[in-house]
CSV table of C-alpha atoms in Angstrom, one decimal:
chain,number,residue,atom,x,y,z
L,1233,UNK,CA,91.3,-20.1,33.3
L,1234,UNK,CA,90.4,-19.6,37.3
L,1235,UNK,CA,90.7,-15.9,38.0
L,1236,UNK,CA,92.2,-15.4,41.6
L,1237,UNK,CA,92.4,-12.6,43.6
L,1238,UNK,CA,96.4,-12.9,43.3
L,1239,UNK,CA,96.3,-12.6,39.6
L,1240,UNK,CA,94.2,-9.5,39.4
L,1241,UNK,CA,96.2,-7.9,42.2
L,1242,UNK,CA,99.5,-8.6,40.4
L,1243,UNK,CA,97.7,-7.0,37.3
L,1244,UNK,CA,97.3,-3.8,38.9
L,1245,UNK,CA,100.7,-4.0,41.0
L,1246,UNK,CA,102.3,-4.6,37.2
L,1247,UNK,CA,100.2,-1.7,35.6
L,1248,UNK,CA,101.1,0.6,38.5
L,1249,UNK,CA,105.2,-0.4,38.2
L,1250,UNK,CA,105.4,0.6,34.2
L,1251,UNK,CA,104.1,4.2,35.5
L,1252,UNK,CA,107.3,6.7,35.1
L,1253,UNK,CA,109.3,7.6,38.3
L,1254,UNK,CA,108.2,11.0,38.4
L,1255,UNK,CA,104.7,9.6,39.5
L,1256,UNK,CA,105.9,7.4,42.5
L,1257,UNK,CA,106.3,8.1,45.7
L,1258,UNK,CA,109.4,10.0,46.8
L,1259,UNK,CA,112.1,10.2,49.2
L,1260,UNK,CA,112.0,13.4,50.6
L,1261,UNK,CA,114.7,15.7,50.9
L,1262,UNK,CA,114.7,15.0,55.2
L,1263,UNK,CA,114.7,11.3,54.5
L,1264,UNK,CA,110.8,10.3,55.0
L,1265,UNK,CA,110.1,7.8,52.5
L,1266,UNK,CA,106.8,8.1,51.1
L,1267,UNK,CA,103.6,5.8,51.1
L,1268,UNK,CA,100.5,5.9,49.4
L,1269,UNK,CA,97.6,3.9,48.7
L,1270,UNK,CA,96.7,2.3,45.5
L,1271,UNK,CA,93.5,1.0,43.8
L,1272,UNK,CA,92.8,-0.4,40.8
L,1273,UNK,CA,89.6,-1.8,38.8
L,1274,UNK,CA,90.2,-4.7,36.5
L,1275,UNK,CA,88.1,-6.3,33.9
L,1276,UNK,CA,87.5,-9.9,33.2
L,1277,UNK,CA,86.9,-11.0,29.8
L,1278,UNK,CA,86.3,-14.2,28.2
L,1279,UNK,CA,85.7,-16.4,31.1
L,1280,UNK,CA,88.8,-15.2,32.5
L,1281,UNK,CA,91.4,-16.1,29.3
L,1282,UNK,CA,91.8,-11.9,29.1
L,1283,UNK,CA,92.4,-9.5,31.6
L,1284,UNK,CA,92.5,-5.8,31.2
L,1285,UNK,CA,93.5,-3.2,33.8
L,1286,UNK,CA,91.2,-0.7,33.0
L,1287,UNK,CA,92.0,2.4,36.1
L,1288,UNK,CA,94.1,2.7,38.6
L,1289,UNK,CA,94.8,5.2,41.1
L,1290,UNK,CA,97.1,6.3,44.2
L,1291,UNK,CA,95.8,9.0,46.9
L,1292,UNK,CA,94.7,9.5,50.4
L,1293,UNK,CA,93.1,13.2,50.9
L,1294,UNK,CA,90.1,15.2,50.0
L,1295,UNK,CA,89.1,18.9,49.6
L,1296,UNK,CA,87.5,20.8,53.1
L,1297,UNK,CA,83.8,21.4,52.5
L,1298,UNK,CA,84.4,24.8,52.6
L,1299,UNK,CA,86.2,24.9,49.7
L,1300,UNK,CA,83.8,23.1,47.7
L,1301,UNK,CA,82.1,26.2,46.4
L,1302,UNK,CA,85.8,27.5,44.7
L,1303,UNK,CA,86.0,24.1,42.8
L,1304,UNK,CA,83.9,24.4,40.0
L,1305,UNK,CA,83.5,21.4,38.8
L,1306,UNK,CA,87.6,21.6,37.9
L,1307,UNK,CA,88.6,20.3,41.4
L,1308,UNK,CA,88.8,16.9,42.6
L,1309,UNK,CA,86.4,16.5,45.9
L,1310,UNK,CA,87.8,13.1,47.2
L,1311,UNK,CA,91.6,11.6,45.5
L,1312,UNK,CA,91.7,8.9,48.2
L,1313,UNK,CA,92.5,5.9,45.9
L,1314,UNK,CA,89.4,3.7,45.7
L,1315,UNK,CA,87.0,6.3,44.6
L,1316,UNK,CA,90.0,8.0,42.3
L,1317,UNK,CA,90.1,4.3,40.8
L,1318,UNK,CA,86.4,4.5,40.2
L,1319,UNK,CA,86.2,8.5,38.7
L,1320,UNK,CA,88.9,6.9,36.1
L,1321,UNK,CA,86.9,4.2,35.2
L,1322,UNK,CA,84.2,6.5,34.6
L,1323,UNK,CA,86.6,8.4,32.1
L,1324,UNK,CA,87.5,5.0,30.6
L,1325,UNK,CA,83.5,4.7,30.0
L,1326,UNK,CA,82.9,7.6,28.6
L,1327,UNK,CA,86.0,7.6,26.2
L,1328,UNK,CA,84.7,4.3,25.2
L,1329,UNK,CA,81.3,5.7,24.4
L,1330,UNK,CA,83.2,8.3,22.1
L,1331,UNK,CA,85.1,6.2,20.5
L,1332,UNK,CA,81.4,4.0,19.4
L,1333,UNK,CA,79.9,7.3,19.0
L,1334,UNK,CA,82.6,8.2,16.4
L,1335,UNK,CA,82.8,5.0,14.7
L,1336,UNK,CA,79.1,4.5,14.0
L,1337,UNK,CA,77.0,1.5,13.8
L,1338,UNK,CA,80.1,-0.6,12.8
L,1339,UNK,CA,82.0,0.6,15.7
L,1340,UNK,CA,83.2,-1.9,18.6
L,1341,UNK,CA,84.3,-2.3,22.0
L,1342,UNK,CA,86.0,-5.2,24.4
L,1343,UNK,CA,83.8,-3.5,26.8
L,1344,UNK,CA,80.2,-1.8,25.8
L,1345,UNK,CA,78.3,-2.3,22.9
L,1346,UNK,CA,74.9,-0.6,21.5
L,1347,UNK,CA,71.7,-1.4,22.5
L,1348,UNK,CA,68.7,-3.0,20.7
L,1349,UNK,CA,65.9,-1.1,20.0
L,1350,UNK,CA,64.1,-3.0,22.2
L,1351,UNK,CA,66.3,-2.4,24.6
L,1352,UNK,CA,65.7,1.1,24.3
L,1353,UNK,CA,62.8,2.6,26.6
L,1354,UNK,CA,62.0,6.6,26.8
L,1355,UNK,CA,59.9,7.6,30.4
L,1356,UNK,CA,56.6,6.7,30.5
L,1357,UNK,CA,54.4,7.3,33.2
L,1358,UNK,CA,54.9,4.3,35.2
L,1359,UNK,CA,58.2,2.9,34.0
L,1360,UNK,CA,61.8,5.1,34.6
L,1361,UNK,CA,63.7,6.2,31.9
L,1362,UNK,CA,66.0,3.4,30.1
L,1363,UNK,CA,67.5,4.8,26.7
L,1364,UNK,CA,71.2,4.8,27.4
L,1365,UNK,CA,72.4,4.0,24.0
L,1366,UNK,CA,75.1,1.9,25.4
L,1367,UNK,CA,75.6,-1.0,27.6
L,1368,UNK,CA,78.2,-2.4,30.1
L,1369,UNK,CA,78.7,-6.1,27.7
L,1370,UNK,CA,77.2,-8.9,30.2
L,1371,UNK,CA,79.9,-11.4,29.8
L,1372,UNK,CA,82.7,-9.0,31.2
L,1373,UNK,CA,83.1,-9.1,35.5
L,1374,UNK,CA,85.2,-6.0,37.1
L,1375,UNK,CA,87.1,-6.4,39.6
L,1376,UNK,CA,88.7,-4.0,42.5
L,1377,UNK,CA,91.9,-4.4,44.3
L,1378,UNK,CA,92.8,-1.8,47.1
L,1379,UNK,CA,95.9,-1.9,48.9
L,1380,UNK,CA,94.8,-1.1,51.8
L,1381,UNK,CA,91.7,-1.7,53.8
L,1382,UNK,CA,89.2,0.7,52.4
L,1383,UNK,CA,88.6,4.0,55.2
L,1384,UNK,CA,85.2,3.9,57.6
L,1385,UNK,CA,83.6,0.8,58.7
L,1386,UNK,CA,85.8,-1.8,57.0
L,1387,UNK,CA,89.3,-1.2,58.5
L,1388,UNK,CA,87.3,-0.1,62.3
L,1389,UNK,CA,89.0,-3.3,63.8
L,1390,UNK,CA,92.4,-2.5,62.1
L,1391,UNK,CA,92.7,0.7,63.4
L,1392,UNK,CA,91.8,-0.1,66.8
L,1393,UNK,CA,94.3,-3.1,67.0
L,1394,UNK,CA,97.0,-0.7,65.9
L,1395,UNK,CA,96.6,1.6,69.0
L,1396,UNK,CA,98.5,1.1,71.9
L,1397,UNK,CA,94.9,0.3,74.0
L,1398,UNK,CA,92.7,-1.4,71.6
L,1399,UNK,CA,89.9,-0.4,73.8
L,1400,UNK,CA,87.3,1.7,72.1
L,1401,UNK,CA,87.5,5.4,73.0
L,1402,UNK,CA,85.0,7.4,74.6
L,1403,UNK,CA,83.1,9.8,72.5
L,1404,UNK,CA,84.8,12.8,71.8
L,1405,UNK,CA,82.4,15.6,72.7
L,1406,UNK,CA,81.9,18.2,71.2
L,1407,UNK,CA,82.1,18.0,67.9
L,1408,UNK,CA,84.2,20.5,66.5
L,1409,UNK,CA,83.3,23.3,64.0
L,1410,UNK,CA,86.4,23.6,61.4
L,1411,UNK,CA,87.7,27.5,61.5
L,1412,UNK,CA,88.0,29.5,58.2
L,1413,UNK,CA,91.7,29.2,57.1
L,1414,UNK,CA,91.5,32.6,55.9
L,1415,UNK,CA,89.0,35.5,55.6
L,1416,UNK,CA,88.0,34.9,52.0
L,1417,UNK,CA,87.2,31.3,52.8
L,1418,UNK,CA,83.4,30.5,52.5
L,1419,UNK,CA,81.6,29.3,55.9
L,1420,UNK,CA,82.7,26.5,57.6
L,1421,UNK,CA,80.7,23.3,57.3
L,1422,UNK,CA,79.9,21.3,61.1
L,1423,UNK,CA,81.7,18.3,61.4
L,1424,UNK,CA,78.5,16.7,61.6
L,1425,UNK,CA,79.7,12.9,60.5
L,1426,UNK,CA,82.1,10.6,62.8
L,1427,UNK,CA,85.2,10.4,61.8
L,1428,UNK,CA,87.5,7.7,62.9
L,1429,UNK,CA,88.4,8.1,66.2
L,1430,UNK,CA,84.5,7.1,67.4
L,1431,UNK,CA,85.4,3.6,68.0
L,1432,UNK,CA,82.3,2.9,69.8
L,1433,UNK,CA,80.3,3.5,66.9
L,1434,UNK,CA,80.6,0.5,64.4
L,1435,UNK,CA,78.0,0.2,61.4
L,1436,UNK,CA,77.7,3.7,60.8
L,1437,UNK,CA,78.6,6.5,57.8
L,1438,UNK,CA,81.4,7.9,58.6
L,1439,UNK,CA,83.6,10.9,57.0
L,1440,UNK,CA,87.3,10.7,56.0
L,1441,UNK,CA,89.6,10.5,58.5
L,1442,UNK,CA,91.8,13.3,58.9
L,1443,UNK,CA,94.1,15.1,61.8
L,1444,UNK,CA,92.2,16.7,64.6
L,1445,UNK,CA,92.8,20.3,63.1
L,1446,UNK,CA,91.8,19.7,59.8
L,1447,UNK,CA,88.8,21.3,57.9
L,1448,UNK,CA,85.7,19.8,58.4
L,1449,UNK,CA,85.2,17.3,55.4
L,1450,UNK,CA,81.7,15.7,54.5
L,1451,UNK,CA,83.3,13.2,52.2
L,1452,UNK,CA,82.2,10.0,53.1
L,1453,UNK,CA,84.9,6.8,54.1
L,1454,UNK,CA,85.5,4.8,51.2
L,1455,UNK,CA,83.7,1.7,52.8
L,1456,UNK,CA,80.7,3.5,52.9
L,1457,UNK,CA,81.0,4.5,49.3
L,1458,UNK,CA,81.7,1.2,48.0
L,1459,UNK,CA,79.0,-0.2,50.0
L,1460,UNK,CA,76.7,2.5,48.0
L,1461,UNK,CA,78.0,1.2,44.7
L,1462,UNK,CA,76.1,-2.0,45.5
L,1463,UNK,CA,73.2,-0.2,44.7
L,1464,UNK,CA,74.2,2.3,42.1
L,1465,UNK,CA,77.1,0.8,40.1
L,1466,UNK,CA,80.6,1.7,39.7
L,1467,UNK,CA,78.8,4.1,36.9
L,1468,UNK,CA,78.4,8.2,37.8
L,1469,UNK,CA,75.8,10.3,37.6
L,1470,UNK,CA,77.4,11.3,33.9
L,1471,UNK,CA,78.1,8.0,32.5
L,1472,UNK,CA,74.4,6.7,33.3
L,1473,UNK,CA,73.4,8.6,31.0
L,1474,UNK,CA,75.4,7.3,28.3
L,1475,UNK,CA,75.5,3.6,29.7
L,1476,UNK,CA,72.8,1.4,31.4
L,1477,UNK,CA,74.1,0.9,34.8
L,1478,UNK,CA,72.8,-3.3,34.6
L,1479,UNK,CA,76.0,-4.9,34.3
L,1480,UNK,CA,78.3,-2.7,35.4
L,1481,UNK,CA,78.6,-3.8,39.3
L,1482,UNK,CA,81.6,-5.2,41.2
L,1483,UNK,CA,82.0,-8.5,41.3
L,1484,UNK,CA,85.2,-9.1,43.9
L,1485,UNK,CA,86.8,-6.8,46.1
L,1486,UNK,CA,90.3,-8.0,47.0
L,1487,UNK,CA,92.7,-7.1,49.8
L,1488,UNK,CA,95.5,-7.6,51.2
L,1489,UNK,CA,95.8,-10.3,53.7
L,1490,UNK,CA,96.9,-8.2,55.9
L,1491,UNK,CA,94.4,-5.3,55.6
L,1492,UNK,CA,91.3,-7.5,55.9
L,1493,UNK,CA,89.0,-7.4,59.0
L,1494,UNK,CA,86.6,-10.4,58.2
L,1495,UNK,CA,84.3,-8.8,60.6
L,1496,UNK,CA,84.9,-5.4,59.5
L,1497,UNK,CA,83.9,-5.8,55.7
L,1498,UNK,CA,81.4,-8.0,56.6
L,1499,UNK,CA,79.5,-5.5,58.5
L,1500,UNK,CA,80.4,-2.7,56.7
L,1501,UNK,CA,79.2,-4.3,52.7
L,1502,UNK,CA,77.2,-6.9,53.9
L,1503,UNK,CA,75.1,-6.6,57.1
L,1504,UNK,CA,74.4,-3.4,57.0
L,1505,UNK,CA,72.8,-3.2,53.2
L,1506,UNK,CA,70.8,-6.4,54.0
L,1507,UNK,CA,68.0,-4.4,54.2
L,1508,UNK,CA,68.4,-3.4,50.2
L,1509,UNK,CA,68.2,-7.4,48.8
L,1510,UNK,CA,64.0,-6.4,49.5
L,1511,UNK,CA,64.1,-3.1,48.8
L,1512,UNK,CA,65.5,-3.8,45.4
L,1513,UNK,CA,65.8,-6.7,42.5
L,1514,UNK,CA,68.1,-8.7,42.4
L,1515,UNK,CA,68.0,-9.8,38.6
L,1516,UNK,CA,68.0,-7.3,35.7
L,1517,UNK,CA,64.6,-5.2,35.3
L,1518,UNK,CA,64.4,-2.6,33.0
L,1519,UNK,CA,61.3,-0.9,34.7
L,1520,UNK,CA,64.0,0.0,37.6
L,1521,UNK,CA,65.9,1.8,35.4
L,1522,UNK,CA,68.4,-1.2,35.1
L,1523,UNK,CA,69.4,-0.9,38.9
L,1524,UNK,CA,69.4,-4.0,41.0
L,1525,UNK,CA,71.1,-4.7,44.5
L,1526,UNK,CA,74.5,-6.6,43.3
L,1527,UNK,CA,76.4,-7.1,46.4
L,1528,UNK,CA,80.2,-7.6,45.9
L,1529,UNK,CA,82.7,-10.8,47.2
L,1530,UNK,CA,85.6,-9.5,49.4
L,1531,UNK,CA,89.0,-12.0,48.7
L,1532,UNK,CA,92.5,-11.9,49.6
L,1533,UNK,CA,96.0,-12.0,48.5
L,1534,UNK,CA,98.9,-12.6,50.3
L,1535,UNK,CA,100.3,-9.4,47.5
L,1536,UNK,CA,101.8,-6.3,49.1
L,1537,UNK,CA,102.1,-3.1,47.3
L,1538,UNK,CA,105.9,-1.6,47.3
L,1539,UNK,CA,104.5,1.5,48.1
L,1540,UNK,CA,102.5,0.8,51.0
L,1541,UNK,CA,102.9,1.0,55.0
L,1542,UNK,CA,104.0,-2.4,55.0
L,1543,UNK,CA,105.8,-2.4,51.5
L,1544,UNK,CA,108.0,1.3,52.6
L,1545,UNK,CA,108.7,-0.3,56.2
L,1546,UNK,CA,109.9,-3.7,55.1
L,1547,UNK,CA,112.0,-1.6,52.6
L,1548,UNK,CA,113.7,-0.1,55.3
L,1549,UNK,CA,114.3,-2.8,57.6
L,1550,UNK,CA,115.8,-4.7,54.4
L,1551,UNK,CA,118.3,-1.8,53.6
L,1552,UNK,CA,118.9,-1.4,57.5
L,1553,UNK,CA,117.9,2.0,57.0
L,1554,UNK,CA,115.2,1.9,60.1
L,1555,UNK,CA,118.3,0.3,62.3
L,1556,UNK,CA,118.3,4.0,64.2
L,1557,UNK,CA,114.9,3.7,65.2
L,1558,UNK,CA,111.2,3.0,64.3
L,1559,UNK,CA,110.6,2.6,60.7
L,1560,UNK,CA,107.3,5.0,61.3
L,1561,UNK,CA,109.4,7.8,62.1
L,1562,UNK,CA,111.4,7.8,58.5
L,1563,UNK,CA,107.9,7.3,56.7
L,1564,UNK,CA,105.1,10.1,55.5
L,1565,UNK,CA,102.4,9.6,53.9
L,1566,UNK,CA,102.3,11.1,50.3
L,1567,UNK,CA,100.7,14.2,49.1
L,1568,UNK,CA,100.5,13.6,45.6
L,1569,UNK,CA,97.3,11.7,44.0
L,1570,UNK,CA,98.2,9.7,40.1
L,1571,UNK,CA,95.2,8.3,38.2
L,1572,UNK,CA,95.6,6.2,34.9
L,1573,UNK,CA,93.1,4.6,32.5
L,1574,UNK,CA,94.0,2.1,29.9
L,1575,UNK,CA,92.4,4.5,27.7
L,1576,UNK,CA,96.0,6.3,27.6
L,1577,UNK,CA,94.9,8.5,30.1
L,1578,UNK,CA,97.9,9.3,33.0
L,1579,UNK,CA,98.3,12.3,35.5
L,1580,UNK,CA,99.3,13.6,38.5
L,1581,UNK,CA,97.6,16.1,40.9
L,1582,UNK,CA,98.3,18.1,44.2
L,1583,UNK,CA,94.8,19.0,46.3
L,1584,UNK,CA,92.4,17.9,43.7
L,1585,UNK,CA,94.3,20.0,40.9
L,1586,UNK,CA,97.0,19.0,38.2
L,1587,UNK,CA,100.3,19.1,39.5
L,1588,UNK,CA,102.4,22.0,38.9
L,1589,UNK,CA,98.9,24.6,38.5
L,1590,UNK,CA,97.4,26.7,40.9
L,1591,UNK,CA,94.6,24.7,43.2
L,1592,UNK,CA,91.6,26.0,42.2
L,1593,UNK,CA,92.6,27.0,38.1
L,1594,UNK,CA,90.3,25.4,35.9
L,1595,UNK,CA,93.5,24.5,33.6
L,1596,UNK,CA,94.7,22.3,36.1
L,1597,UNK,CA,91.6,20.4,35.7
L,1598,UNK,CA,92.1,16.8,36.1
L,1599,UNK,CA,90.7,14.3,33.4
L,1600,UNK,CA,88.4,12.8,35.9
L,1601,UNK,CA,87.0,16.1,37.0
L,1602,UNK,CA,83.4,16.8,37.2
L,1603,UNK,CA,83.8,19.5,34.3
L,1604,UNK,CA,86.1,17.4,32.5
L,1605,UNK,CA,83.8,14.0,32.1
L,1606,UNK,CA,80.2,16.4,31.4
L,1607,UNK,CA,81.8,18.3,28.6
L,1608,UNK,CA,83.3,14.9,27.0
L,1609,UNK,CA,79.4,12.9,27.4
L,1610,UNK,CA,78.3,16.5,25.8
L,1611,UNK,CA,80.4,15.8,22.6
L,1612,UNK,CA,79.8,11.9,22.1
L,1613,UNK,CA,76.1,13.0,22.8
L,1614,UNK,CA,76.1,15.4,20.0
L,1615,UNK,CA,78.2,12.5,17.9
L,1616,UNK,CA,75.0,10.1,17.6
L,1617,UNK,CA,73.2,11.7,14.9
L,1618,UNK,CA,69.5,11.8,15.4
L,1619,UNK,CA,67.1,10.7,18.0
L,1620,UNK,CA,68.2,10.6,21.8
L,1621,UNK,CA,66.3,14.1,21.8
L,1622,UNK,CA,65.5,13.4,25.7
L,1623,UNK,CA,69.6,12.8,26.5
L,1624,UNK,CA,70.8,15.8,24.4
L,1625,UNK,CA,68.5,17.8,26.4
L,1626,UNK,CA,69.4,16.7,29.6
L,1627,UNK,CA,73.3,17.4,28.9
L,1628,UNK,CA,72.8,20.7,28.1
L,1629,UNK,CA,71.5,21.3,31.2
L,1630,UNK,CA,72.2,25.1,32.7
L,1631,UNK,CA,74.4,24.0,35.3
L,1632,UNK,CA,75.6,20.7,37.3
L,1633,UNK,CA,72.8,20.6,40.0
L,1634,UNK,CA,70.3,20.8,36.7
L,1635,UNK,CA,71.6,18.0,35.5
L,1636,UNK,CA,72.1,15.7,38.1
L,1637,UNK,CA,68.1,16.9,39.0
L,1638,UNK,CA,67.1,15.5,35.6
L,1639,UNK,CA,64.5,13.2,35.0
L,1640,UNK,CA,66.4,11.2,33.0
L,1641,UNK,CA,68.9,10.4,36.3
L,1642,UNK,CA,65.7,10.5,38.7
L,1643,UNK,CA,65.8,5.6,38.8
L,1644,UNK,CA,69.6,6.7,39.9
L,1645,UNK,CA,68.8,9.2,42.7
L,1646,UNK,CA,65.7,6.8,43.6
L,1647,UNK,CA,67.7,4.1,44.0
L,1648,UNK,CA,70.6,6.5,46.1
L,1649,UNK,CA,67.7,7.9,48.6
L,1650,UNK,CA,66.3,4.3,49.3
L,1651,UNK,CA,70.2,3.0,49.7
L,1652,UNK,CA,70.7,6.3,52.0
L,1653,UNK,CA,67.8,6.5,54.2
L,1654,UNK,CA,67.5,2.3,55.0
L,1655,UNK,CA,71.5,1.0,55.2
L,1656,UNK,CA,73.0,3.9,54.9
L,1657,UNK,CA,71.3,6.1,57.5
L,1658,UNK,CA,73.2,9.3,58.8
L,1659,UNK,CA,74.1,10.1,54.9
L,1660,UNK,CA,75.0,13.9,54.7
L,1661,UNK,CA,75.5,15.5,51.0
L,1662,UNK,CA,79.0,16.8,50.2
L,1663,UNK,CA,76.9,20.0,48.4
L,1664,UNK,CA,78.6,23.1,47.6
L,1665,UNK,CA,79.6,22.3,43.7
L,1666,UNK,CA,76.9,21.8,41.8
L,1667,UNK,CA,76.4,25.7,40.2
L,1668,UNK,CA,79.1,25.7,37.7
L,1669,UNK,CA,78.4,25.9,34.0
L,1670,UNK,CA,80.1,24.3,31.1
C-alpha cells in the first residue's frame, strides 16, 4: 500500500472529528468563531497495510518565563499543537512501556518490543550508556501532520506575504523587558530571542510569537524544535530512559498546501542542520547512545482542517455569515489546548492546566505534564523485577534538574549541546522548572 501524505492527514483529521463537542472549538457568545491549530503523529506499520494515529493535539500558547518557577512540573510550558502532539506521544510511549512492564517477558506491543541482551550496554568508560530495556520496533515509520505551517523559521515567508507590505521590517530596537503582571510574580525574563516580527533575520532560533505586550517567553518556535528532533528524536528526556531513541525519528512532515513555504522549511530543517550529517552518524551506533542525525521529508496535501484559518473563514463565506464584512473580524483564535493518545488518553486544558482547575494546582495536572510522565516511568521502572539497578537509580532522582543531569541521559544532552551550539546557534534554556520533587 503507498502511504501518502493525504492519507495520514485524513487519519488525523478523522481521529480529531470523533473527539466530543465540548473539545472543539467554539462560537463565542459575541459571534467570533474559533480556530485552532491541530497536529498529529501517526504510525506506519506493516509497509503501510496499518495505520495508527497514535497523538494528536490542538493549541497555540505557552506559559511567560516568569511563571515557570510556579509550575512545578504540573504545568504545561508550551500547548502550541506540534510540540503538544509530541508530549502525547511521549505518554503513549511510556504507557506502552507499562503495559510490557506489567505483562512480562510474554508481553507485546504493535509498537516497542524488549531488547536482547546484547542489545543491552551499561556505561563504560568510553562508550555512553545504552540499557533502555525497550525499543521503538524498526519496521514502524511515524509520521507528523500539522495544520498549519509550524511557528519560527518555516512559515517566515508566509507571514511576511500576509502583511499588507511584504517588505521585511526594520529591527525593532530595543528589545523589551516583559513587566511583572503582579507583585508576587517572580522576575521577569529579557526577551532575549527574536520573535516574529524580525523579518530580516531568517535562519535563526526564534521564540513564540506572541502580542507586543505579552510576557516575555523563551519557548522556542516550533520549527526550531522540530528541527532539534532531527537530532534527538520525537523521545523526551523521560522516555529515553525507558526506550532507545534509534528508531524513533520522523520520517515525513506533512502540510497543508497552503501553509508550505518550500523555501521556508527548507531552510529552516534542512540547510541550517547541514552541519549535523558530520557532526553525527547517520546509521544506528550504539556507542552514540543510539542517536544519529535522521533528517525528516516535508510533503503536502491539498487537506484543510475545519478548524483552521482557512477551514473557519471558508465556513463563513459558505453560510454568508462574513457577507457584513471581513471574515477575520468574526474569527478568534482559541484559548483552549486538547491532547489525545490512542492509549485512551483525552483532555482539555486552559494555560497549561486541566480545564475547569485553578492554573497553577497540581490536580489540574495534565497527563502529558512533566510530573505526570516521571512518576508513570517511576512505576513501570519499579515493574521490571531485577537488574536495571543504574535506571532505578536515576528515576529516583531528588528532583527534575537531578535527573535530567544524569549520566544515564548525558549521549541525550551531548547530542542537544552539539545540535545547539553548531545549527542551532542562539539557543537559550526555558529554565525555571526543574526543582520540583515527585
Amino acid at each position: 500500500m503507498s502511504v501518502t501524505p493525504d492519507i495520514i492527514a485524513s487519519l488525523v483529521l478523522q481521529e480529531y472529528e470523533k473527539l466530543p463537542v465540548k473539545r472543539k472549538p467554539p462560537v463565542r457568545d459575541n459571534g467570533l468563531h474559533e480556530w485552532v491549530p491541530l497536529s498529529g503523529i501517526v504510525a506506519e506499520l506493516r509497509g503501510g497495510s496499518d495505520l495508527r494515529c497514535l497523538s494528536l493535539a490542538t493549541g497555540m500558547k505557552c506559559l511567560p518565563h516568569a511563571k515557570l518557577p510556579l509550575a512545578r512540573g504540573n504545568v504545561l510550558h508550551d500547548w502550541h499543537a506540534e510540540v503538544l502532539a509530541i508530549r502525547a506521544f511521549n505518554r503513549f510511549v511510556l504507557d506502552e512501556c507499562k503495559v510490557l512492564a506489567e505483562g512480562g517477558p510474554d508481553a507485546e506491543s504493535l509498537f516497542l518490543r524488549r531488547r536482547r541482551v546484547d542489545e543491552l550496554q551499561e556505561r563504560q568508560a568510553t562508550t555512553p550508556w545504552c540499557g533502555q530495556p525497550f525499543i521503538w520496533r524498526e519496521d514502524v515509520k511515524l509520521h507528523m501532520y500539522c495544520s498549519e505551517a509550524p511557528c519560527g523559521d518555516a512559515s517566515m515567508e508566509l507571514t511576511m506575504a500576509a502583511q499588507a507590505d511584504a517588505t521585511p521590517w526594520e529591527t525593532p530596537s530595543p528589545i523589551a523587558t516583559s513587566p511583572k503582571t503582579s507583585e508576587a510574580d517572580p522576575a521577569p525574563a529579557p526577551a532575549t530571542l527574536p520573535g516574529r516580527a524580525f523579518f530580516q533575520h531568517l535562519g535563526v532560533v526564534r521564540r513564540k510569537p506572541a502580542r507586543g505586550d505579552a510576557p516575555a517567553t523563551l519557548s522556542k518556535s516550533c520549527s526550531d524544535k522540530l528541527a532539534l528532533r532531527q537530532c534527538t528524536s520525537l523521545l523526551s528526556s523521560t522516555a529515553s530512559l525507558l526506550v532507545s531513541p534509534t528508531n524513533a525519528y520522523l520520517a515525513t512532515l506533512i502540510l497543508p498546501a497552503s501553509q508550505y513555504s518550500a523555501t521556508g522549511c527548507e531552510r529552516a530543517f534542512s540547510s541550517r542542520m547541514a552541519t549535523m550529517k558530520n557532526q553525527m552518524p547517520e546509521q544506528e551506533n550504539q556507542h552514540a547512545g543510539g542517536y544519529r542525525f535522521v533528517p525528516f521529508r516535508v510533503d503536502t496535501t491539498d487537506l484543510e482542517f475545519a478548524y483552521s484559518r482557512r477551514g473557519v473563514a471558508s465556513r463563513l463565506s459558505r453560510e454568508g455569515t462574513a457577507a457584513t464584512g471581513s471574515s477575520a473580524d468574526k474569527m478568534a483564535a482559541s484559548n483552549l489546548a486538547v491532547a489525545w493518545t490512542a492509549g485512551g488518553l483525552e483532555e482539555a486544558s486552559l494555560g497549561g492546566t486541566l480545564q475547569g482547575r485553578k492554573l497553577f494546582d497540581p490536580r489540574g495536572a495534565s497527563f502529558a505534564s512533566r510530573r505526570k510522565m516521571w512518576a508513570l516511568a517511576v512505576e513501570t521502572a519499579a515493574m521490571l523485577g531485577a537488574g536495571l539497578v543504574g535506571l532505578k537509580k536515576t528515576l529516583a532522582a531528588q528532583n527534575y534538574k537531578e535527573l535530567k543531569q544524569s549520566e544515564l541521559l548525558q549521549p541525550r544532552t551531548d547530542v542537544k549541546n552539539k545540535a545547539v551550539s553548531t545549527a542551532l546557534k542562539g539557543w537559550v534554556e526555558n529554565d525555571g522548572d526543574n526543582d520540583f520533587s515527585l
